Amino acid sequence: MAKISDIKALKILNSRDDWTIEVELILEDGSCVKASVPEGKSDGSYEAVPVDVDKAILNIHEEILPALRGLESSDQLALDNKMRELDGTENKSRLGANAILAVSIALVRASALSSGRPLWKYIREMSRLESFGATRIYANLINGGKHAGNNLDIQEYLIIPKTESAKESADIISHIYHNLGTICVEKYGESATLVGDEGGYAPSLDNNLTPLKLIKEASNEFEVDVGIDAAASGIKMSNEKLVEMYREMVGVYNLFYLEDPFSEDDFHAFKGALLEFGEGVKVTGDDLTVTNTDRMRTAKAQESINGVIIKPNQIGTVSETIEAVRQARKYGWQVVASHRSGETNDSFIADFAVGVGADGIKIGAPARGERIAKYNRLLEIEREDV
Ligand code: PGA
Ligand code: ZN
């Protein structure tokens, strides 16, 4: 138990060479931590709103710090609520979701450090959420859409190893990623292994199903599920054409995971996919639900999805992110916590996913330092969890 002593905010670069915020937070017992926030590119219209980084820094120094200094750091809900009240908007657009989240994450991290617990364990105790098995890794091995300069409409082609162990999972992903690289070079030449924003290969291919064919070839000897994130708000294709494509993916490649198959307001079309493909396919909301409990309630009322993506920076505080997981559990949905395409080396999302007992975590391919930071943190957590 310790009180907040100081918060310093500064600018750092993210993986897309854009500026983002890092905060250093110090408690009266000397605990000192850093936290930084990611940024999406194919972000949903209903996400909490970040402000310009210089403005966010000013807001932290001039408004958030004076409001929080001297308060008990472990009172996460009260502190997050205080920042929300101070902001005064529905979408955190005054102080900035980036400013608020950076402080919110730093508070959890500082309190965990002060209590002597690993971050994931502290989050587990704080959230009191039940885990229904290990957190499986969702690895994005082929990038398209807004995350790559190729011709693929689909944003992410994912593999999900069927194992409870992070180490085994990372090992399988790494083997398949290497195999896939070799196959891509053989078929399409050296430039086919240039990577996109999340570290997956980004070749131009003859159609949107070919990546699944390549992934199948590369993963032959391993036990994995496959999935996609269409991020369909950014795709110019009719719903009929999209459904036809997903039907083939499910029929031929046994697709297990289908994220944002339609645009962000089309709750009805999501429902259609869920009805057609059944419980065996995880029809998942991301831009549809934006980690927002109101949007999630609508999706539940309309029976649109059976899985949800959880991203702290879509809503802007750790407490609200935990609440979104709690609500998803109540609805019986699969929960997948996720990084963003513009990342820093902060590995908070790994601790968060394990702490809240998420079924999965999306962290890109095992390439690029900012993705590797999450893989390596998951491995570390597995070693700590004895
Ligand atoms: P984003 O993409 O971080 O660019 O929004 C990730 C996703 O859509 O899941
Ligand atoms: Zn998505």
mmCIF file of C-alpha atoms and ligand atoms in Angstrom:
data_model
loop_
_atom_site.group_PDB
_atom_site.id
_atom_site.type_symbol
_atom_site.label_atom_id
_atom_site.label_comp_id
_atom_site.label_asym_id
_atom_site.label_seq_id
_atom_site.Cartn_x
_atom_site.Cartn_y
_atom_site.Cartn_z
ATOM 1 C CA MET A 1 0.000 0.000 0.000
ATOM 2 C CA ALA A 2 1.562 3.281 -1.069
ATOM 3 C CA LYS A 3 0.521 6.720 -2.228
ATOM 4 C CA ILE A 4 1.162 8.322 -5.610
ATOM 5 C CA SER A 5 4.117 10.669 -5.453
ATOM 6 C CA ASP A 6 4.875 11.773 -9.014
ATOM 7 C CA ILE A 7 4.009 11.165 -12.675
ATOM 8 C CA LYS A 8 6.237 12.267 -15.541
ATOM 9 C CA ALA A 9 5.020 11.934 -19.130
ATOM 10 C CA LEU A 10 7.199 12.075 -22.232
ATOM 11 C CA LYS A 11 7.171 11.262 -25.950
ATOM 12 C CA ILE A 12 8.488 7.977 -27.336
ATOM 13 C CA LEU A 13 8.233 6.419 -30.802
ATOM 14 C CA ASN A 14 6.031 3.449 -31.587
ATOM 15 C CA SER A 15 6.609 0.683 -34.148
ATOM 16 C CA ARG A 16 5.148 2.791 -36.975
ATOM 17 C CA ASP A 17 7.472 5.681 -36.219
ATOM 18 C CA ASP A 18 4.640 7.706 -34.714
ATOM 19 C CA TRP A 19 4.906 9.489 -31.388
ATOM 20 C CA THR A 20 3.156 8.027 -28.371
ATOM 21 C CA ILE A 21 3.201 8.623 -24.606
ATOM 22 C CA GLU A 22 5.302 6.970 -21.960
ATOM 23 C CA VAL A 23 4.725 7.754 -18.314
ATOM 24 C CA GLU A 24 6.958 7.181 -15.335
ATOM 25 C CA LEU A 25 5.015 6.840 -12.113
ATOM 26 C CA ILE A 26 6.585 6.956 -8.661
ATOM 27 C CA LEU A 27 4.986 5.903 -5.378
ATOM 28 C CA GLU A 28 5.885 7.213 -1.942
ATOM 29 C CA ASP A 29 7.494 3.848 -1.074
ATOM 30 C CA GLY A 30 9.945 4.371 -3.951
ATOM 31 C CA SER A 31 8.273 1.990 -6.421
ATOM 32 C CA CYS A 32 8.967 3.398 -9.874
ATOM 33 C CA VAL A 33 7.467 2.048 -13.113
ATOM 34 C CA LYS A 34 7.001 2.989 -16.751
ATOM 35 C CA ALA A 35 4.045 2.408 -19.064
ATOM 36 C CA SER A 36 3.381 3.315 -22.675
ATOM 37 C CA VAL A 37 0.368 2.969 -24.938
ATOM 38 C CA PRO A 38 -0.179 1.468 -28.398
ATOM 39 C CA GLU A 39 -2.169 2.847 -31.320
ATOM 40 C CA GLY A 40 -4.434 1.179 -33.911
ATOM 41 C CA LYS A 41 -4.558 1.840 -37.639
ATOM 42 C CA SER A 42 -7.748 0.006 -38.594
ATOM 43 C CA ASP A 43 -9.444 1.440 -35.544
ATOM 44 C CA GLY A 44 -13.193 1.414 -34.951
ATOM 45 C CA SER A 45 -15.253 4.611 -35.086
ATOM 46 C CA TYR A 46 -16.578 4.014 -31.562
ATOM 47 C CA GLU A 47 -13.229 3.699 -29.811
ATOM 48 C CA ALA A 48 -12.152 6.049 -27.030
ATOM 49 C CA VAL A 49 -10.320 8.991 -28.578
ATOM 50 C CA PRO A 50 -6.623 9.786 -28.104
ATOM 51 C CA VAL A 51 -5.406 13.393 -28.270
ATOM 52 C CA ASP A 52 -2.225 14.782 -29.789
ATOM 53 C CA VAL A 53 0.750 13.482 -27.796
ATOM 54 C CA ASP A 54 2.012 16.930 -26.685
ATOM 55 C CA LYS A 55 -1.472 17.778 -25.463
ATOM 56 C CA ALA A 56 -1.751 14.406 -23.684
ATOM 57 C CA ILE A 57 1.532 15.086 -21.872
ATOM 58 C CA LEU A 58 0.348 18.513 -20.813
ATOM 59 C CA ASN A 59 -2.940 17.028 -19.585
ATOM 60 C CA ILE A 60 -1.098 14.459 -17.476
ATOM 61 C CA HIS A 61 1.152 17.060 -15.876
ATOM 62 C CA GLU A 62 -1.406 19.824 -15.407
ATOM 63 C CA GLU A 63 -4.621 17.934 -14.665
ATOM 64 C CA ILE A 64 -4.160 14.235 -13.923
ATOM 65 C CA LEU A 65 -1.146 14.481 -11.611
ATOM 66 C CA PRO A 66 -2.624 17.211 -9.367
ATOM 67 C CA ALA A 67 -5.839 15.154 -9.085
ATOM 68 C CA LEU A 68 -4.083 11.870 -8.215
ATOM 69 C CA ARG A 69 -1.041 12.927 -6.171
ATOM 70 C CA GLY A 70 -1.235 11.665 -2.584
ATOM 71 C CA LEU A 71 -3.932 9.086 -3.302
ATOM 72 C CA GLU A 72 -3.564 5.374 -2.612
ATOM 73 C CA SER A 73 -2.290 3.728 -5.820
ATOM 74 C CA SER A 74 -3.994 0.369 -5.357
ATOM 75 C CA ASP A 75 -7.487 1.851 -5.476
ATOM 76 C CA GLN A 76 -7.594 1.250 -9.234
ATOM 77 C CA LEU A 77 -11.327 1.618 -9.780
ATOM 78 C CA ALA A 78 -11.539 4.874 -7.807
ATOM 79 C CA LEU A 79 -8.501 6.326 -9.592
ATOM 80 C CA ASP A 80 -9.749 5.326 -13.044
ATOM 81 C CA ASN A 81 -13.152 6.796 -12.201
ATOM 82 C CA LYS A 82 -11.514 9.992 -10.998
ATOM 83 C CA MET A 83 -9.724 10.358 -14.350
ATOM 84 C CA ARG A 84 -12.989 9.681 -16.199
ATOM 85 C CA GLU A 85 -14.791 12.360 -14.185
ATOM 86 C CA LEU A 86 -11.956 14.789 -14.715
ATOM 87 C CA ASP A 87 -12.148 14.149 -18.461
ATOM 88 C CA GLY A 88 -15.903 14.634 -18.454
ATOM 89 C CA THR A 89 -16.604 13.236 -21.935
ATOM 90 C CA GLU A 90 -18.123 9.921 -23.039
ATOM 91 C CA ASN A 91 -15.115 8.982 -25.183
ATOM 92 C CA LYS A 92 -12.208 10.490 -23.201
ATOM 93 C CA SER A 93 -11.592 13.014 -25.951
ATOM 94 C CA ARG A 94 -10.771 15.939 -23.641
ATOM 95 C CA LEU A 95 -7.827 14.582 -21.647
ATOM 96 C CA GLY A 96 -7.210 11.843 -24.229
ATOM 97 C CA ALA A 97 -7.682 8.079 -23.965
ATOM 98 C CA ASN A 98 -3.919 7.783 -24.522
ATOM 99 C CA ALA A 99 -3.135 10.025 -21.532
ATOM 100 C CA ILE A 100 -5.632 8.294 -19.252
ATOM 101 C CA LEU A 101 -4.646 4.746 -20.246
ATOM 102 C CA ALA A 102 -0.918 5.352 -19.846
ATOM 103 C CA VAL A 103 -1.526 6.481 -16.256
ATOM 104 C CA SER A 104 -4.047 3.702 -15.612
ATOM 105 C CA ILE A 105 -1.569 0.995 -16.716
ATOM 106 C CA ALA A 106 1.241 2.606 -14.733
ATOM 107 C CA LEU A 107 -0.956 2.559 -11.620
ATOM 108 C CA VAL A 108 -1.581 -1.196 -11.896
ATOM 109 C CA ARG A 109 2.090 -1.851 -12.549
ATOM 110 C CA ALA A 110 3.228 0.313 -9.623
ATOM 111 C CA SER A 111 0.737 -1.284 -7.238
ATOM 112 C CA ALA A 112 1.831 -4.771 -8.328
ATOM 113 C CA LEU A 113 5.465 -3.842 -7.770
ATOM 114 C CA SER A 114 4.714 -2.288 -4.409
ATOM 115 C CA SER A 115 2.824 -5.434 -3.330
ATOM 116 C CA GLY A 116 5.671 -7.709 -4.458
ATOM 117 C CA ARG A 117 3.493 -9.677 -6.886
ATOM 118 C CA PRO A 118 4.068 -10.307 -10.598
ATOM 119 C CA LEU A 119 1.811 -8.055 -12.658
ATOM 120 C CA TRP A 120 -0.346 -10.868 -14.075
ATOM 121 C CA LYS A 121 -0.941 -12.267 -10.588
ATOM 122 C CA TYR A 122 -1.842 -8.842 -9.234
ATOM 123 C CA ILE A 123 -4.362 -8.405 -12.087
ATOM 124 C CA ARG A 124 -5.786 -11.869 -11.402
ATOM 125 C CA GLU A 125 -6.368 -11.000 -7.752
ATOM 126 C CA MET A 126 -7.714 -7.554 -8.546
ATOM 127 C CA SER A 127 -10.131 -8.704 -11.264
ATOM 128 C CA ARG A 128 -11.233 -11.907 -9.539
ATOM 129 C CA LEU A 129 -12.041 -13.316 -12.958
ATOM 130 C CA GLU A 130 -12.157 -17.021 -13.548
ATOM 131 C CA SER A 131 -9.894 -18.626 -16.122
ATOM 132 C CA PHE A 132 -11.290 -21.423 -18.297
ATOM 133 C CA GLY A 133 -7.931 -22.772 -19.429
ATOM 134 C CA ALA A 134 -4.645 -21.420 -20.706
ATOM 135 C CA THR A 135 -4.397 -18.272 -22.812
ATOM 136 C CA ARG A 136 -3.682 -19.481 -26.360
ATOM 137 C CA ILE A 137 -1.507 -17.397 -28.667
ATOM 138 C CA TYR A 138 -3.132 -16.010 -31.822
ATOM 139 C CA ALA A 139 -0.223 -15.372 -34.196
ATOM 140 C CA ASN A 140 -0.762 -13.253 -37.284
ATOM 141 C CA LEU A 141 1.534 -14.773 -39.935
ATOM 142 C CA ILE A 142 0.265 -13.067 -43.097
ATOM 143 C CA ASN A 143 -0.625 -9.375 -43.097
ATOM 144 C CA GLY A 144 -2.904 -7.543 -45.511
ATOM 145 C CA GLY A 145 -5.502 -4.760 -45.515
ATOM 146 C CA LYS A 146 -4.341 -1.531 -43.883
ATOM 147 C CA HIS A 147 -1.356 -3.293 -42.267
ATOM 148 C CA ALA A 148 0.548 -4.046 -45.471
ATOM 149 C CA GLY A 149 1.326 -2.663 -48.902
ATOM 150 C CA ASN A 150 0.154 -5.821 -50.721
ATOM 151 C CA ASN A 151 -3.095 -6.689 -52.507
ATOM 152 C CA LEU A 152 -4.796 -8.799 -49.809
ATOM 153 C CA ASP A 153 -8.147 -7.479 -48.559
ATOM 154 C CA ILE A 154 -8.042 -9.514 -45.351
ATOM 155 C CA GLN A 155 -5.980 -7.848 -42.614
ATOM 156 C CA GLU A 156 -4.760 -10.880 -40.653
ATOM 157 C CA TYR A 157 -4.266 -14.602 -41.226
ATOM 158 C CA LEU A 158 -3.788 -16.270 -37.863
ATOM 159 C CA ILE A 159 -2.649 -19.578 -36.455
ATOM 160 C CA ILE A 160 -3.608 -20.688 -32.966
ATOM 161 C CA PRO A 161 -1.579 -23.637 -31.658
ATOM 162 C CA LYS A 162 -3.627 -26.253 -29.814
ATOM 163 C CA THR A 163 -1.553 -26.319 -26.670
ATOM 164 C CA GLU A 164 -1.848 -25.059 -23.114
ATOM 165 C CA SER A 165 1.838 -24.129 -22.900
ATOM 166 C CA ALA A 166 3.172 -20.724 -24.012
ATOM 167 C CA LYS A 167 6.586 -22.266 -24.664
ATOM 168 C CA GLU A 168 5.201 -25.037 -26.871
ATOM 169 C CA SER A 169 2.981 -22.520 -28.566
ATOM 170 C CA ALA A 170 5.861 -20.135 -29.326
ATOM 171 C CA ASP A 171 7.890 -23.063 -30.599
ATOM 172 C CA ILE A 172 5.125 -24.208 -32.975
ATOM 173 C CA ILE A 173 4.506 -20.656 -34.211
ATOM 174 C CA SER A 174 8.200 -20.138 -34.815
ATOM 175 C CA HIS A 175 8.501 -23.382 -36.828
ATOM 176 C CA ILE A 176 5.469 -22.564 -38.939
ATOM 177 C CA TYR A 177 6.619 -18.964 -39.468
ATOM 178 C CA HIS A 178 9.967 -20.247 -40.759
ATOM 179 C CA ASN A 179 8.339 -22.900 -42.966
ATOM 180 C CA LEU A 180 5.988 -20.285 -44.358
ATOM 181 C CA GLY A 181 8.928 -18.000 -45.151
ATOM 182 C CA THR A 182 10.660 -20.763 -47.076
ATOM 183 C CA ILE A 183 7.485 -21.599 -48.997
ATOM 184 C CA CYS A 184 6.873 -17.933 -49.841
ATOM 185 C CA VAL A 185 10.415 -17.479 -51.172
ATOM 186 C CA GLU A 186 10.191 -20.687 -53.239
ATOM 187 C CA LYS A 187 6.877 -19.704 -54.787
ATOM 188 C CA TYR A 188 7.086 -15.928 -55.036
ATOM 189 C CA GLY A 189 10.719 -14.848 -54.598
ATOM 190 C CA GLU A 190 12.685 -13.072 -51.874
ATOM 191 C CA SER A 191 10.407 -10.024 -51.584
ATOM 192 C CA ALA A 192 7.514 -12.254 -50.435
ATOM 193 C CA THR A 193 9.000 -12.343 -46.935
ATOM 194 C CA LEU A 194 8.931 -8.588 -46.409
ATOM 195 C CA VAL A 195 6.721 -8.046 -43.380
ATOM 196 C CA GLY A 196 3.710 -5.921 -42.499
ATOM 197 C CA ASP A 197 2.867 -3.876 -39.384
ATOM 198 C CA GLU A 198 2.369 -6.931 -37.163
ATOM 199 C CA GLY A 199 5.387 -8.899 -38.385
ATOM 200 C CA GLY A 200 3.537 -11.304 -40.689
ATOM 201 C CA TYR A 201 4.698 -11.752 -44.293
ATOM 202 C CA ALA A 202 3.006 -9.447 -46.748
ATOM 203 C CA PRO A 203 3.167 -10.977 -50.241
ATOM 204 C CA SER A 204 0.777 -9.992 -53.025
ATOM 205 C CA LEU A 205 -1.172 -13.132 -53.945
ATOM 206 C CA ASP A 206 -3.752 -14.253 -56.510
ATOM 207 C CA ASN A 207 -6.668 -14.218 -54.081
ATOM 208 C CA ASN A 208 -7.729 -13.865 -50.440
ATOM 209 C CA LEU A 209 -7.808 -17.625 -49.809
ATOM 210 C CA THR A 210 -4.252 -18.380 -50.928
ATOM 211 C CA PRO A 211 -2.737 -17.317 -47.551
ATOM 212 C CA LEU A 212 -4.736 -20.083 -45.853
ATOM 213 C CA LYS A 213 -3.445 -22.579 -48.404
ATOM 214 C CA LEU A 214 0.149 -21.478 -47.708
ATOM 215 C CA ILE A 215 -0.385 -21.587 -43.947
ATOM 216 C CA LYS A 216 -1.865 -25.082 -44.235
ATOM 217 C CA GLU A 217 1.159 -26.232 -46.199
ATOM 218 C CA ALA A 218 3.535 -24.663 -43.657
ATOM 219 C CA SER A 219 1.779 -26.113 -40.621
ATOM 220 C CA ASN A 220 1.289 -29.653 -41.883
ATOM 221 C CA GLU A 221 2.929 -31.505 -38.998
ATOM 222 C CA PHE A 222 1.565 -29.246 -36.230
ATOM 223 C CA GLU A 223 -1.739 -29.079 -34.377
ATOM 224 C CA VAL A 224 -3.132 -25.601 -34.993
ATOM 225 C CA ASP A 225 -6.429 -23.836 -35.549
ATOM 226 C CA VAL A 226 -6.590 -21.152 -38.219
ATOM 227 C CA GLY A 227 -8.427 -17.854 -38.298
ATOM 228 C CA ILE A 228 -8.689 -14.449 -39.892
ATOM 229 C CA ASP A 229 -9.355 -10.872 -38.904
ATOM 230 C CA ALA A 230 -11.075 -9.433 -41.958
ATOM 231 C CA ALA A 231 -11.274 -5.929 -40.408
ATOM 232 C CA ALA A 232 -14.127 -5.631 -42.887
ATOM 233 C CA SER A 233 -14.915 -1.973 -42.205
ATOM 234 C CA GLY A 234 -11.938 -1.309 -44.454
ATOM 235 C CA ILE A 235 -12.938 -3.740 -47.241
ATOM 236 C CA LYS A 236 -14.821 -2.647 -50.332
ATOM 237 C CA MET A 237 -16.776 -5.829 -51.052
ATOM 238 C CA SER A 238 -20.478 -6.668 -50.773
ATOM 239 C CA ASN A 239 -21.724 -8.767 -47.853
ATOM 240 C CA GLU A 240 -22.727 -11.467 -50.352
ATOM 241 C CA LYS A 241 -19.168 -11.699 -51.688
ATOM 242 C CA LEU A 242 -17.744 -11.663 -48.162
ATOM 243 C CA VAL A 243 -20.034 -14.481 -47.012
ATOM 244 C CA GLU A 244 -19.131 -16.516 -50.069
ATOM 245 C CA MET A 245 -15.446 -16.121 -49.205
ATOM 246 C CA TYR A 246 -15.943 -17.047 -45.516
ATOM 247 C CA ARG A 247 -18.028 -20.077 -46.539
ATOM 248 C CA GLU A 248 -15.108 -21.345 -48.574
ATOM 249 C CA MET A 249 -12.660 -20.623 -45.755
ATOM 250 C CA VAL A 250 -14.794 -22.585 -43.287
ATOM 251 C CA GLY A 251 -15.525 -25.395 -45.761
ATOM 252 C CA VAL A 252 -12.050 -25.914 -47.207
ATOM 253 C CA TYR A 253 -9.749 -24.714 -44.405
ATOM 254 C CA ASN A 254 -11.868 -25.451 -41.355
ATOM 255 C CA LEU A 255 -11.678 -21.832 -40.202
ATOM 256 C CA PHE A 256 -11.999 -21.637 -36.406
ATOM 257 C CA TYR A 257 -11.765 -17.890 -35.820
ATOM 258 C CA LEU A 258 -13.536 -15.118 -37.773
ATOM 259 C CA GLU A 259 -12.988 -11.559 -36.511
ATOM 260 C CA ASP A 260 -14.848 -8.517 -37.828
ATOM 261 C CA PRO A 261 -16.290 -10.302 -40.883
ATOM 262 C CA PHE A 262 -18.539 -7.323 -41.666
ATOM 263 C CA SER A 263 -18.410 -3.585 -41.112
ATOM 264 C CA GLU A 264 -18.633 -2.139 -37.645
ATOM 265 C CA ASP A 265 -22.368 -1.318 -37.551
ATOM 266 C CA ASP A 266 -23.677 -4.437 -39.249
ATOM 267 C CA PHE A 267 -24.776 -6.393 -36.160
ATOM 268 C CA HIS A 268 -27.288 -8.196 -38.349
ATOM 269 C CA ALA A 269 -24.728 -9.580 -40.792
ATOM 270 C CA PHE A 270 -22.602 -10.871 -37.885
ATOM 271 C CA LYS A 271 -25.665 -12.719 -36.637
ATOM 272 C CA GLY A 272 -26.106 -14.294 -40.062
ATOM 273 C CA ALA A 273 -22.541 -15.647 -39.984
ATOM 274 C CA LEU A 274 -22.998 -16.990 -36.473
ATOM 275 C CA LEU A 275 -26.219 -18.735 -37.472
ATOM 276 C CA GLU A 276 -24.676 -20.209 -40.601
ATOM 277 C CA PHE A 277 -21.347 -21.367 -39.164
ATOM 278 C CA GLY A 278 -22.510 -22.380 -35.695
ATOM 279 C CA GLU A 279 -20.682 -22.455 -32.364
ATOM 280 C CA GLY A 280 -17.624 -24.181 -33.884
ATOM 281 C CA VAL A 281 -16.555 -20.914 -35.507
ATOM 282 C CA LYS A 282 -15.766 -18.007 -33.187
ATOM 283 C CA VAL A 283 -17.491 -15.058 -34.837
ATOM 284 C CA THR A 284 -15.716 -12.255 -33.033
ATOM 285 C CA GLY A 285 -16.344 -8.556 -32.589
ATOM 286 C CA ASP A 286 -13.514 -6.008 -32.562
ATOM 287 C CA ASP A 287 -14.457 -2.757 -34.336
ATOM 288 C CA LEU A 288 -18.042 -3.939 -33.732
ATOM 289 C CA THR A 289 -17.726 -3.934 -29.946
ATOM 290 C CA VAL A 290 -14.600 -1.790 -29.212
ATOM 291 C CA THR A 291 -14.260 -3.107 -25.620
ATOM 292 C CA ASN A 292 -17.310 -0.994 -24.822
ATOM 293 C CA THR A 293 -19.954 -2.609 -22.614
ATOM 294 C CA ASP A 294 -22.797 -0.694 -24.324
ATOM 295 C CA ARG A 295 -21.744 -1.925 -27.771
ATOM 296 C CA MET A 296 -21.280 -5.413 -26.309
ATOM 297 C CA ARG A 297 -24.816 -5.309 -24.869
ATOM 298 C CA THR A 298 -26.191 -4.500 -28.326
ATOM 299 C CA ALA A 299 -24.195 -7.377 -29.842
ATOM 300 C CA LYS A 300 -25.586 -9.726 -27.201
ATOM 301 C CA ALA A 301 -29.168 -8.530 -27.686
ATOM 302 C CA GLN A 302 -28.841 -9.109 -31.426
ATOM 303 C CA GLU A 303 -27.008 -12.439 -30.995
ATOM 304 C CA SER A 304 -24.290 -11.189 -33.317
ATOM 305 C CA ILE A 305 -21.171 -12.860 -31.932
ATOM 306 C CA ASN A 306 -19.783 -15.646 -29.772
ATOM 307 C CA GLY A 307 -16.359 -14.084 -29.219
ATOM 308 C CA VAL A 308 -14.923 -10.673 -28.483
ATOM 309 C CA ILE A 309 -11.621 -8.820 -28.819
ATOM 310 C CA ILE A 310 -10.506 -6.885 -25.753
ATOM 311 C CA LYS A 311 -8.126 -3.926 -26.209
ATOM 312 C CA PRO A 312 -7.402 -1.568 -23.296
ATOM 313 C CA ASN A 313 -6.850 1.444 -25.556
ATOM 314 C CA GLN A 314 -10.255 1.059 -27.199
ATOM 315 C CA ILE A 315 -11.879 2.057 -23.910
ATOM 316 C CA GLY A 316 -9.092 3.891 -22.068
ATOM 317 C CA THR A 317 -8.829 2.549 -18.496
ATOM 318 C CA VAL A 318 -7.772 -0.789 -17.034
ATOM 319 C CA SER A 319 -10.888 -0.965 -14.815
ATOM 320 C CA GLU A 320 -13.256 -0.598 -17.766
ATOM 321 C CA THR A 321 -11.256 -3.175 -19.734
ATOM 322 C CA ILE A 322 -11.661 -5.642 -16.865
ATOM 323 C CA GLU A 323 -15.377 -4.837 -16.740
ATOM 324 C CA ALA A 324 -15.654 -5.619 -20.457
ATOM 325 C CA VAL A 325 -14.067 -9.032 -19.853
ATOM 326 C CA ARG A 326 -16.473 -9.656 -16.967
ATOM 327 C CA GLN A 327 -19.431 -8.835 -19.198
ATOM 328 C CA ALA A 328 -18.127 -11.044 -22.030
ATOM 329 C CA ARG A 329 -17.846 -13.926 -19.562
ATOM 330 C CA LYS A 330 -21.429 -13.342 -18.446
ATOM 331 C CA TYR A 331 -22.481 -13.594 -22.083
ATOM 332 C CA GLY A 332 -20.523 -16.835 -22.541
ATOM 333 C CA TRP A 333 -18.275 -15.347 -25.242
ATOM 334 C CA GLN A 334 -14.729 -16.364 -26.040
ATOM 335 C CA VAL A 335 -12.342 -13.613 -24.878
ATOM 336 C CA VAL A 336 -9.220 -12.683 -26.864
ATOM 337 C CA ALA A 337 -7.059 -9.819 -25.555
ATOM 338 C CA SER A 338 -5.112 -7.995 -28.236
ATOM 339 C CA HIS A 339 -2.138 -5.757 -29.013
ATOM 340 C CA ARG A 340 -2.497 -2.972 -31.615
ATOM 341 C CA SER A 341 -0.763 -2.635 -34.956
ATOM 342 C CA GLY A 342 1.267 0.352 -33.690
ATOM 343 C CA GLU A 343 3.012 -0.965 -30.583
ATOM 344 C CA THR A 344 5.747 -0.103 -28.110
ATOM 345 C CA ASN A 345 7.884 -2.596 -26.220
ATOM 346 C CA ASP A 346 5.490 -2.430 -23.266
ATOM 347 C CA SER A 347 4.262 -5.995 -22.660
ATOM 348 C CA PHE A 348 1.302 -5.083 -20.424
ATOM 349 C CA ILE A 349 -1.159 -6.904 -22.685
ATOM 350 C CA ALA A 350 0.538 -10.259 -21.912
ATOM 351 C CA ASP A 351 0.095 -9.801 -18.161
ATOM 352 C CA PHE A 352 -3.422 -8.510 -18.678
ATOM 353 C CA ALA A 353 -4.484 -11.485 -20.840
ATOM 354 C CA VAL A 354 -3.158 -14.058 -18.385
ATOM 355 C CA GLY A 355 -4.397 -12.067 -15.384
ATOM 356 C CA VAL A 356 -8.012 -11.907 -16.559
ATOM 357 C CA GLY A 357 -7.877 -15.516 -17.789
ATOM 358 C CA ALA A 358 -8.458 -14.635 -21.456
ATOM 359 C CA ASP A 359 -8.910 -17.572 -23.806
ATOM 360 C CA GLY A 360 -6.497 -16.024 -26.254
ATOM 361 C CA ILE A 361 -4.035 -13.223 -26.917
ATOM 362 C CA LYS A 362 -3.306 -11.683 -30.323
ATOM 363 C CA ILE A 363 0.314 -10.547 -30.551
ATOM 364 C CA GLY A 364 1.277 -10.687 -34.229
ATOM 365 C CA ALA A 365 4.096 -12.775 -35.663
ATOM 366 C CA PRO A 366 7.297 -13.722 -33.812
ATOM 367 C CA ALA A 367 9.191 -10.924 -35.568
ATOM 368 C CA ARG A 368 9.804 -7.239 -34.787
ATOM 369 C CA GLY A 369 10.902 -6.275 -31.286
ATOM 370 C CA GLU A 370 7.582 -4.862 -30.150
ATOM 371 C CA ARG A 371 5.830 -8.205 -30.879
ATOM 372 C CA ILE A 372 8.699 -10.291 -29.503
ATOM 373 C CA ALA A 373 8.389 -8.351 -26.220
ATOM 374 C CA LYS A 374 4.923 -9.900 -25.770
ATOM 375 C CA TYR A 375 6.043 -13.431 -26.726
ATOM 376 C CA ASN A 376 8.939 -13.247 -24.301
ATOM 377 C CA ARG A 377 6.775 -11.868 -21.500
ATOM 378 C CA LEU A 378 4.316 -14.767 -21.954
ATOM 379 C CA LEU A 379 7.244 -17.182 -21.636
ATOM 380 C CA GLU A 380 8.401 -15.373 -18.506
ATOM 381 C CA ILE A 381 4.903 -15.484 -16.998
ATOM 382 C CA GLU A 382 4.752 -19.232 -17.617
ATOM 383 C CA ARG A 383 8.029 -19.626 -15.725
ATOM 384 C CA GLU A 384 6.716 -17.416 -12.876
ATOM 385 C CA ASP A 385 3.462 -19.384 -12.640
ATOM 386 C CA VAL A 386 4.737 -22.323 -10.616
HETATM 387 P P1 PGA B 1 -5.332 -2.146 -35.421
HETATM 388 O O1 PGA B 1 -5.530 -3.628 -35.929
HETATM 389 O O2 PGA B 1 -4.516 -2.181 -34.178
HETATM 390 O O3 PGA B 1 -4.665 -1.455 -36.576
HETATM 391 O O4 PGA B 1 -6.726 -1.611 -35.150
HETATM 392 C C1 PGA B 1 -5.714 -4.702 -35.061
HETATM 393 C C2 PGA B 1 -7.044 -5.366 -35.252
HETATM 394 O O5 PGA B 1 -7.872 -4.929 -36.055
HETATM 395 O O6 PGA B 1 -7.316 -6.353 -34.560
HETATM 396 ZN ZN ZN B 2 -9.422 -6.606 -35.487
#
